[in-house]
Coordinates of C-alpha atoms in Angstrom, one line a residue:
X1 CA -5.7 68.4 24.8
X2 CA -3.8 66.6 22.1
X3 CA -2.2 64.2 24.5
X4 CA -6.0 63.6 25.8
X5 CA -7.3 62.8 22.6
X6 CA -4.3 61.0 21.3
X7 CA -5.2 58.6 24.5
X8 CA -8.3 58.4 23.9
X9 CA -7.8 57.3 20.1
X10 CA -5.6 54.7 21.7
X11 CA -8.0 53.1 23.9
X12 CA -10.5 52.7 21.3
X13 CA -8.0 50.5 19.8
X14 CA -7.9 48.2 22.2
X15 CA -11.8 48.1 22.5
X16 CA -14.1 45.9 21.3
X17 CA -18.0 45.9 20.9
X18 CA -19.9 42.5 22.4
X19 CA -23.3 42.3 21.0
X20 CA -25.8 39.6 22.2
X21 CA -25.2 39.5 25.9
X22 CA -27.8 37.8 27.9
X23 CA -29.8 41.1 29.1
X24 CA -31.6 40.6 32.9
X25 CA -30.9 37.0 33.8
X26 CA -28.2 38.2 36.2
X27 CA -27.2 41.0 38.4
X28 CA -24.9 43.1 36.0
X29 CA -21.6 42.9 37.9
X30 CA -22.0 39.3 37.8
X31 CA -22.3 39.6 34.0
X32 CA -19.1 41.8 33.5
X33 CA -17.7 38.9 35.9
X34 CA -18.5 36.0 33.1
X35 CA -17.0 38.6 30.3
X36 CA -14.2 39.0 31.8
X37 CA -13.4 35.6 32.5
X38 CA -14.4 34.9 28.4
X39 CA -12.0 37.3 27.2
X40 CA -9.2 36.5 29.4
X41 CA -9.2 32.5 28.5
X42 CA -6.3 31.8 26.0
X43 CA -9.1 29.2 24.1
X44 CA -11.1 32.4 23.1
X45 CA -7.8 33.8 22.1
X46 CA -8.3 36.2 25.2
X47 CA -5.7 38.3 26.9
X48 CA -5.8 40.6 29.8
X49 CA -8.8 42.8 30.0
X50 CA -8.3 46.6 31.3
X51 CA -12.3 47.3 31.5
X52 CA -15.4 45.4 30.9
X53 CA -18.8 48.5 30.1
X54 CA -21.4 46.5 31.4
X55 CA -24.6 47.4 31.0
X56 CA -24.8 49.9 28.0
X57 CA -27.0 52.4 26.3
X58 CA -28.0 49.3 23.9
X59 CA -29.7 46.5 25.3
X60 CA -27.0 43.1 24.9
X61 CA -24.0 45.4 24.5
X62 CA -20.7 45.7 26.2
X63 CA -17.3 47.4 25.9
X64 CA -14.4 45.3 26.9
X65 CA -10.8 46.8 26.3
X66 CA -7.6 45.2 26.4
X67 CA -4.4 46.0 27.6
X68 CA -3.2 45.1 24.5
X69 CA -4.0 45.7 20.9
X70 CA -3.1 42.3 19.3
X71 CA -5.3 40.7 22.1
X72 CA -8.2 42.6 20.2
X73 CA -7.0 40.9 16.6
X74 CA -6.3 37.8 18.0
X75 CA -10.1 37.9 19.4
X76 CA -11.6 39.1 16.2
X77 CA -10.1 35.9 14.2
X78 CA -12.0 33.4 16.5
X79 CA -14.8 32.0 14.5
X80 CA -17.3 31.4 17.4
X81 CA -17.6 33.2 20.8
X82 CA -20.1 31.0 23.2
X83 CA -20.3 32.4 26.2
X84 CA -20.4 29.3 28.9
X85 CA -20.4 29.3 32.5
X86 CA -21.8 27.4 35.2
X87 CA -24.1 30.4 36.5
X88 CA -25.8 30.2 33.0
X89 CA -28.2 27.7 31.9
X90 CA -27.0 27.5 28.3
X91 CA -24.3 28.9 26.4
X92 CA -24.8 32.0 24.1
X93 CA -23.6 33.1 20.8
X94 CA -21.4 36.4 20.9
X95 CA -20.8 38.9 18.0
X96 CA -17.3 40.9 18.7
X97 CA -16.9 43.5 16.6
X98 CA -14.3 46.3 16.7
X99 CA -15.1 49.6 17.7
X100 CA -14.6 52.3 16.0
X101 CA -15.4 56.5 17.3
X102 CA -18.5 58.0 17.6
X103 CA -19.7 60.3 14.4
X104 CA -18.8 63.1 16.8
X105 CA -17.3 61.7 19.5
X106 CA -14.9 64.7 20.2
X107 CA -15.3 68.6 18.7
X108 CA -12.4 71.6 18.9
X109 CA -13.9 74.8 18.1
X110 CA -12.3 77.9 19.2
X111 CA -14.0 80.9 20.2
X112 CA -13.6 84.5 19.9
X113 CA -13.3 86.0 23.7
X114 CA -12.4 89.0 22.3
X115 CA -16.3 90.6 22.1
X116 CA -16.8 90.1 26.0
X117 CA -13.1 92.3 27.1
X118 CA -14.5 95.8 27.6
X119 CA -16.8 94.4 29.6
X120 CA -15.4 91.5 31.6
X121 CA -11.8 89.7 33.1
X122 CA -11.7 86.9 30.1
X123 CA -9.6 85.1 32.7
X124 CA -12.2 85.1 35.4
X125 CA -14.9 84.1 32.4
X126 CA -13.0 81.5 31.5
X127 CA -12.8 79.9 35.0
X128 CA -16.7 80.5 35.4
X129 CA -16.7 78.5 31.7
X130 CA -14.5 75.8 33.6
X131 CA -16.8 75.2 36.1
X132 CA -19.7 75.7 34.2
X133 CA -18.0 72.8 31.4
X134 CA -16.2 70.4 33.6
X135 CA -16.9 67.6 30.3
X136 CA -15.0 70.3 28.2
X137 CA -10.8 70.6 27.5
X138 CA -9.7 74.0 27.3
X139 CA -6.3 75.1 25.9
X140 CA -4.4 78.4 27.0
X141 CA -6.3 81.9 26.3
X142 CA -3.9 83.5 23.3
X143 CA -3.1 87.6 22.8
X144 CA -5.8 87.8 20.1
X145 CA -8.5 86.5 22.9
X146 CA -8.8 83.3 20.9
X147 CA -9.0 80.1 22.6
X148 CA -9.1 76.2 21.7
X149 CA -12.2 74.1 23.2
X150 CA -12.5 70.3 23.0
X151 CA -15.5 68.0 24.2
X152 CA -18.2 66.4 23.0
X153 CA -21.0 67.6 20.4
X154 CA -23.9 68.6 23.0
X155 CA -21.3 69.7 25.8
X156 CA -19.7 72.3 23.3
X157 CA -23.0 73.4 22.3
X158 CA -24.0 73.8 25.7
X159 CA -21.3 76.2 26.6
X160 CA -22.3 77.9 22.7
X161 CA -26.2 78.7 24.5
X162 CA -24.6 80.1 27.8
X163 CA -22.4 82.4 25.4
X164 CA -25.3 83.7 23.6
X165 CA -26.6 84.4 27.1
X166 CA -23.7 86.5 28.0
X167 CA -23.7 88.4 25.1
X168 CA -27.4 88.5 24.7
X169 CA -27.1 90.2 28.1
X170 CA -24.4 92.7 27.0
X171 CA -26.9 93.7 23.9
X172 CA -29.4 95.0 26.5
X173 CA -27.2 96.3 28.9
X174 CA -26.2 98.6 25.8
X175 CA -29.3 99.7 24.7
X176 CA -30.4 100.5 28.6
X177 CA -27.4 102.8 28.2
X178 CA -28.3 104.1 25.2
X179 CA -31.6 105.1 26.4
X180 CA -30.2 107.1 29.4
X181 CA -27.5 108.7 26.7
X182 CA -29.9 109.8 24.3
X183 CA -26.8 108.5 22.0
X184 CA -25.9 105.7 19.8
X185 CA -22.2 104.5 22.1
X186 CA -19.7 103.3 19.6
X187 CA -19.6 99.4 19.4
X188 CA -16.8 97.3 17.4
X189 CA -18.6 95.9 14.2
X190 CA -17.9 91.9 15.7
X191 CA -20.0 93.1 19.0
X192 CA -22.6 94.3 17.0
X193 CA -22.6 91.5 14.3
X194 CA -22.9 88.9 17.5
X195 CA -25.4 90.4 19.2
X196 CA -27.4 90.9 15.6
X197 CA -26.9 87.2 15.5
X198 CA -28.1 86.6 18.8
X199 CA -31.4 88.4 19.1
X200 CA -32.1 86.8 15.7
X201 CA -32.1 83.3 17.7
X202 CA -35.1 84.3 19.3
X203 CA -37.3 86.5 17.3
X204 CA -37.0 87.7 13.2
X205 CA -39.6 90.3 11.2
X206 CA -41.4 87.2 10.4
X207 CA -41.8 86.2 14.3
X208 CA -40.0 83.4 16.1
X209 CA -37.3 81.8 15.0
X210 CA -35.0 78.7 16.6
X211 CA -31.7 77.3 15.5
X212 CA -30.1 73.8 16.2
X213 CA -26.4 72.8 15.5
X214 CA -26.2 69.7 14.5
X215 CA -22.6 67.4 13.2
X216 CA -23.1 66.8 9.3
X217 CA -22.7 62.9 9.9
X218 CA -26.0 63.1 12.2
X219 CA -28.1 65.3 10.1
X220 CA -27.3 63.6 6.7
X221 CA -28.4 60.0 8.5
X222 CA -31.3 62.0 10.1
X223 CA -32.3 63.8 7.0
X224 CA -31.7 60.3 4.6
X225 CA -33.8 57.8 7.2
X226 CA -36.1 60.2 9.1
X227 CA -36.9 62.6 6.6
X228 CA -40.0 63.7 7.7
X229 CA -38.3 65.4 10.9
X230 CA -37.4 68.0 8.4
X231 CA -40.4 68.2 6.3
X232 CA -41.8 71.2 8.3
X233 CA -45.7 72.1 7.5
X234 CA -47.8 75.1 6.9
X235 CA -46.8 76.7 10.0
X236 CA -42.9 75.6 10.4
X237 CA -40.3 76.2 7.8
X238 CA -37.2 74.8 8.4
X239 CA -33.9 75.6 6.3
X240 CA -30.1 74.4 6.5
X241 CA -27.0 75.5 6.1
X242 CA -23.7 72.9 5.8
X243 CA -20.6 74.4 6.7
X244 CA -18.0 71.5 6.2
X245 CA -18.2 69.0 9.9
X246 CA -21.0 71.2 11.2
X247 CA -24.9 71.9 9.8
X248 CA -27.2 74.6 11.1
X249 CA -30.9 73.8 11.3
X250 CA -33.1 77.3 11.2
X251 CA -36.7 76.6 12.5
X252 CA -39.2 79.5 11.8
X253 CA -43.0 80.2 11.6
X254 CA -44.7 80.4 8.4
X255 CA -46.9 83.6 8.9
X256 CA -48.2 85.5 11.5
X257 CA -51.1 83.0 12.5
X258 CA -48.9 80.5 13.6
X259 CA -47.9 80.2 17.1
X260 CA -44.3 80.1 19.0
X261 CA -45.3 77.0 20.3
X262 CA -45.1 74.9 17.3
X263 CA -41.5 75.8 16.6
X264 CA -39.9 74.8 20.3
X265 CA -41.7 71.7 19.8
X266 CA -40.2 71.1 16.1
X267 CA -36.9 71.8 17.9
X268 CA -37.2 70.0 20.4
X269 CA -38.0 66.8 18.2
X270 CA -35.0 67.4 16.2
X271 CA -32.6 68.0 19.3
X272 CA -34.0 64.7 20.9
X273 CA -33.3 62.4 17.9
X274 CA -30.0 63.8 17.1
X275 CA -29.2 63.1 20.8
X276 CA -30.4 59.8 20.5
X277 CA -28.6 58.9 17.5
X278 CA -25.0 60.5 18.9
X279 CA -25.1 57.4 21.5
X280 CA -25.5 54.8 18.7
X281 CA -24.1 55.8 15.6
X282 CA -20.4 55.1 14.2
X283 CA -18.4 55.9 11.1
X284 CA -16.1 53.6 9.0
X285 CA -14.3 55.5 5.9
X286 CA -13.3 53.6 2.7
X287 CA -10.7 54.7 1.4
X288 CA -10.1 54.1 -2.2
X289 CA -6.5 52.2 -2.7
X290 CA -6.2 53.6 -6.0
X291 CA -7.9 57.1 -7.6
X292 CA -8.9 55.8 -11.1
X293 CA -12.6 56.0 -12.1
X294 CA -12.5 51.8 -12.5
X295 CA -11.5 51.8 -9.0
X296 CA -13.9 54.0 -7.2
X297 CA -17.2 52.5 -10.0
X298 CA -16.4 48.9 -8.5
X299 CA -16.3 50.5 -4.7
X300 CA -19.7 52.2 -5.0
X301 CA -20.8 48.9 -6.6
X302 CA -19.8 46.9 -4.2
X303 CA -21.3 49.2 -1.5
X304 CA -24.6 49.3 -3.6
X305 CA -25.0 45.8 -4.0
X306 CA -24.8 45.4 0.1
X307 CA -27.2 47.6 0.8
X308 CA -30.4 45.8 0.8
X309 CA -28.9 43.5 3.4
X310 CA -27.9 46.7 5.6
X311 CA -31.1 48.6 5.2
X312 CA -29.9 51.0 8.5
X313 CA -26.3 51.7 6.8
X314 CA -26.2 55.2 5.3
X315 CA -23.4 55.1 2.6
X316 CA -22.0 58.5 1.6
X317 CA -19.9 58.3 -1.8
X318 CA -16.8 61.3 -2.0
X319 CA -13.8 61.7 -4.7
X320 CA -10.9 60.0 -1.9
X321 CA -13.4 57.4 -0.1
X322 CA -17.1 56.5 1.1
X323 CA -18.3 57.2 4.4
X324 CA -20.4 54.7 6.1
X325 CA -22.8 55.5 9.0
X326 CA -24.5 53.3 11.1
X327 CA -24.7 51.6 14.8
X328 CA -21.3 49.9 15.6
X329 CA -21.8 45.9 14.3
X330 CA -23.6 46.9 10.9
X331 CA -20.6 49.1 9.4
X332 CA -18.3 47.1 10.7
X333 CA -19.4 43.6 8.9
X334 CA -20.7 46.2 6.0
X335 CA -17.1 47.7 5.5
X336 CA -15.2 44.3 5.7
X337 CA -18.2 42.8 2.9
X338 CA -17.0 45.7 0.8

């Protein structure tokens, strides 16, 4: 898994971000063609190119990744990439910028396996998990029943709903038993606590009640420049809770009157944006050179006085460095103003 994610950190790296492609004058593999031949010319300061990701979820943008990493400071320096070429009936300006991860490009969690081994094979569940998650890592199942998962945001949470499932199921297997017992069967306090938890995804005294998990990057940019997605009204409340990477959104009715409906549908809302911005958004971190209060004033200064020339730029100020959010060209020119 390490390995994996080291590799992945690498090729980053060596990737840049090419805004202001010509979108739908030509077929797409005959536009990768032209980039490739752009960024391999030694009078762009080019090199060999490993990959050109051509077209992209934004409109104008491509990925193209070197073989090597000086090729991508040596293209960086260039003042002025015009792309030219005799299939194009003018030349266009190109902004290359570097690339840097996704807010939450790659998650580890580990999960307890522990709650489901009086009832199943954890080896056979995990294999069923394997197939289930092919976009997921998985490390080796320890003693304890604990075990390591890596993958992206939305594919780890996927594999959290079909948990919930499993134990969701197990709940009402044990009260069917229960019922034909006449007797309360003796549960470990986690099983019970989990399956408390689960049913309380679905319904609470108050009526119904809906959760999303969202990274802390996402919500903080959602919550700072869509506001009103959290507002809720007279018939939705919504609460959070921040545990350090990760923030839990609760979604539940107001009162009695108000109907199931209107809280899928706030859920929904906030599940499709925060999809939407995991494909565009990017972090840079500031770190501050030296820790004195001088320092770090003349840093939020500096990142202050930018702003109104990066309206889409969410700046995020802690004690060791600023976090800035935004899509991929933005923080990058915003970091190297600052």
């Amino acid at each position: 898994v390490s390995a994996q994610a080291t590799g992945q950190a690498a090729k980053s790296a060596r990737t840049v971000v090419i805004a202001g492609v010509p979108d739908g004058l030509l077929h797409d593999d005959v536009m990768t063609d032209i980039l490739m031949i752009h960024f391999q010319m030694s009078k762009n300061n080019g090199g060999d190119v490993e990959e050109v990701m051509y077209p992209t979820m934004k409109k104008g943008v491509a990925y193209v990744t070197f073989e090597d990493q000086e090729v991508v400071e040596r293209v960086l320096k260039k003042d002025e990439h015009r792309l030219e070429d005799k299939r194009l009936s003018r030349h266009y300006l190109l902004k290359v910028t570097r690339y840097c991860e996704n807010v939450f490009s790659s998650v580890t969690s580990v999960l307890n396996m522990s709650i489901f081994k009086d009832q199943f094979v954890l080896e056979d569940l995990i294999q069923e998990f394997k197939k289930k998650s092919t976009a997921l890592s998985f490390g080796p199942l320890q003693s304890n029943g604990h075990i390591s998962v890596q993958g992206s945001f939305p594919a780890i949470k996927l594999l959290r709903d079909f948990l919930l499932l499993k134990a969701k199921s197990l709940s009402e297997k044990d009260k069917r038993e229960e019922s034909k017992s006449h007797q309360r069967p003796r549960r470990r306090l986690q099983q019970h606590r989990l399956t408390t938890e689960t049913s309380n995804f679905v319904h609470d005294r108050d009526g119904e009640k809906q959760v999303v998990v969202l990274d802390t990057d996402t919500y903080h940019y959602m919550k700072f420049f869509f506001s009103g997605t959290f507002l809720g009204n007279d018939d939705v409340v919504i609460s959070d809770v921040t545990d350090g990477d990760i923030t839990t959104v609760y979604i539940k009715n107001a009162g009695s009157r108000s109907d199931a409906g209107q809280v899928l549908r706030v859920k929904e809302k906030i599940e499709n944006q925060s999809v939407e911005l995991h494909n565009a958004l990017r972090k840079e971190r500031i770190y501050f050179e030296e820790h004195t209060r001088d320092k770090k004033q003349r840093y939020k200064w500096a990142c202050e006085s930018l702003k109104p020339r990066y309206p889409y730029v969410l700046i995020i100020p802690y004690d060791t460095h600023i976090d800035v959010i935004g899509n991929s060209s933005e923080i990058f020119e915003f970091t190297k103003e600052v």
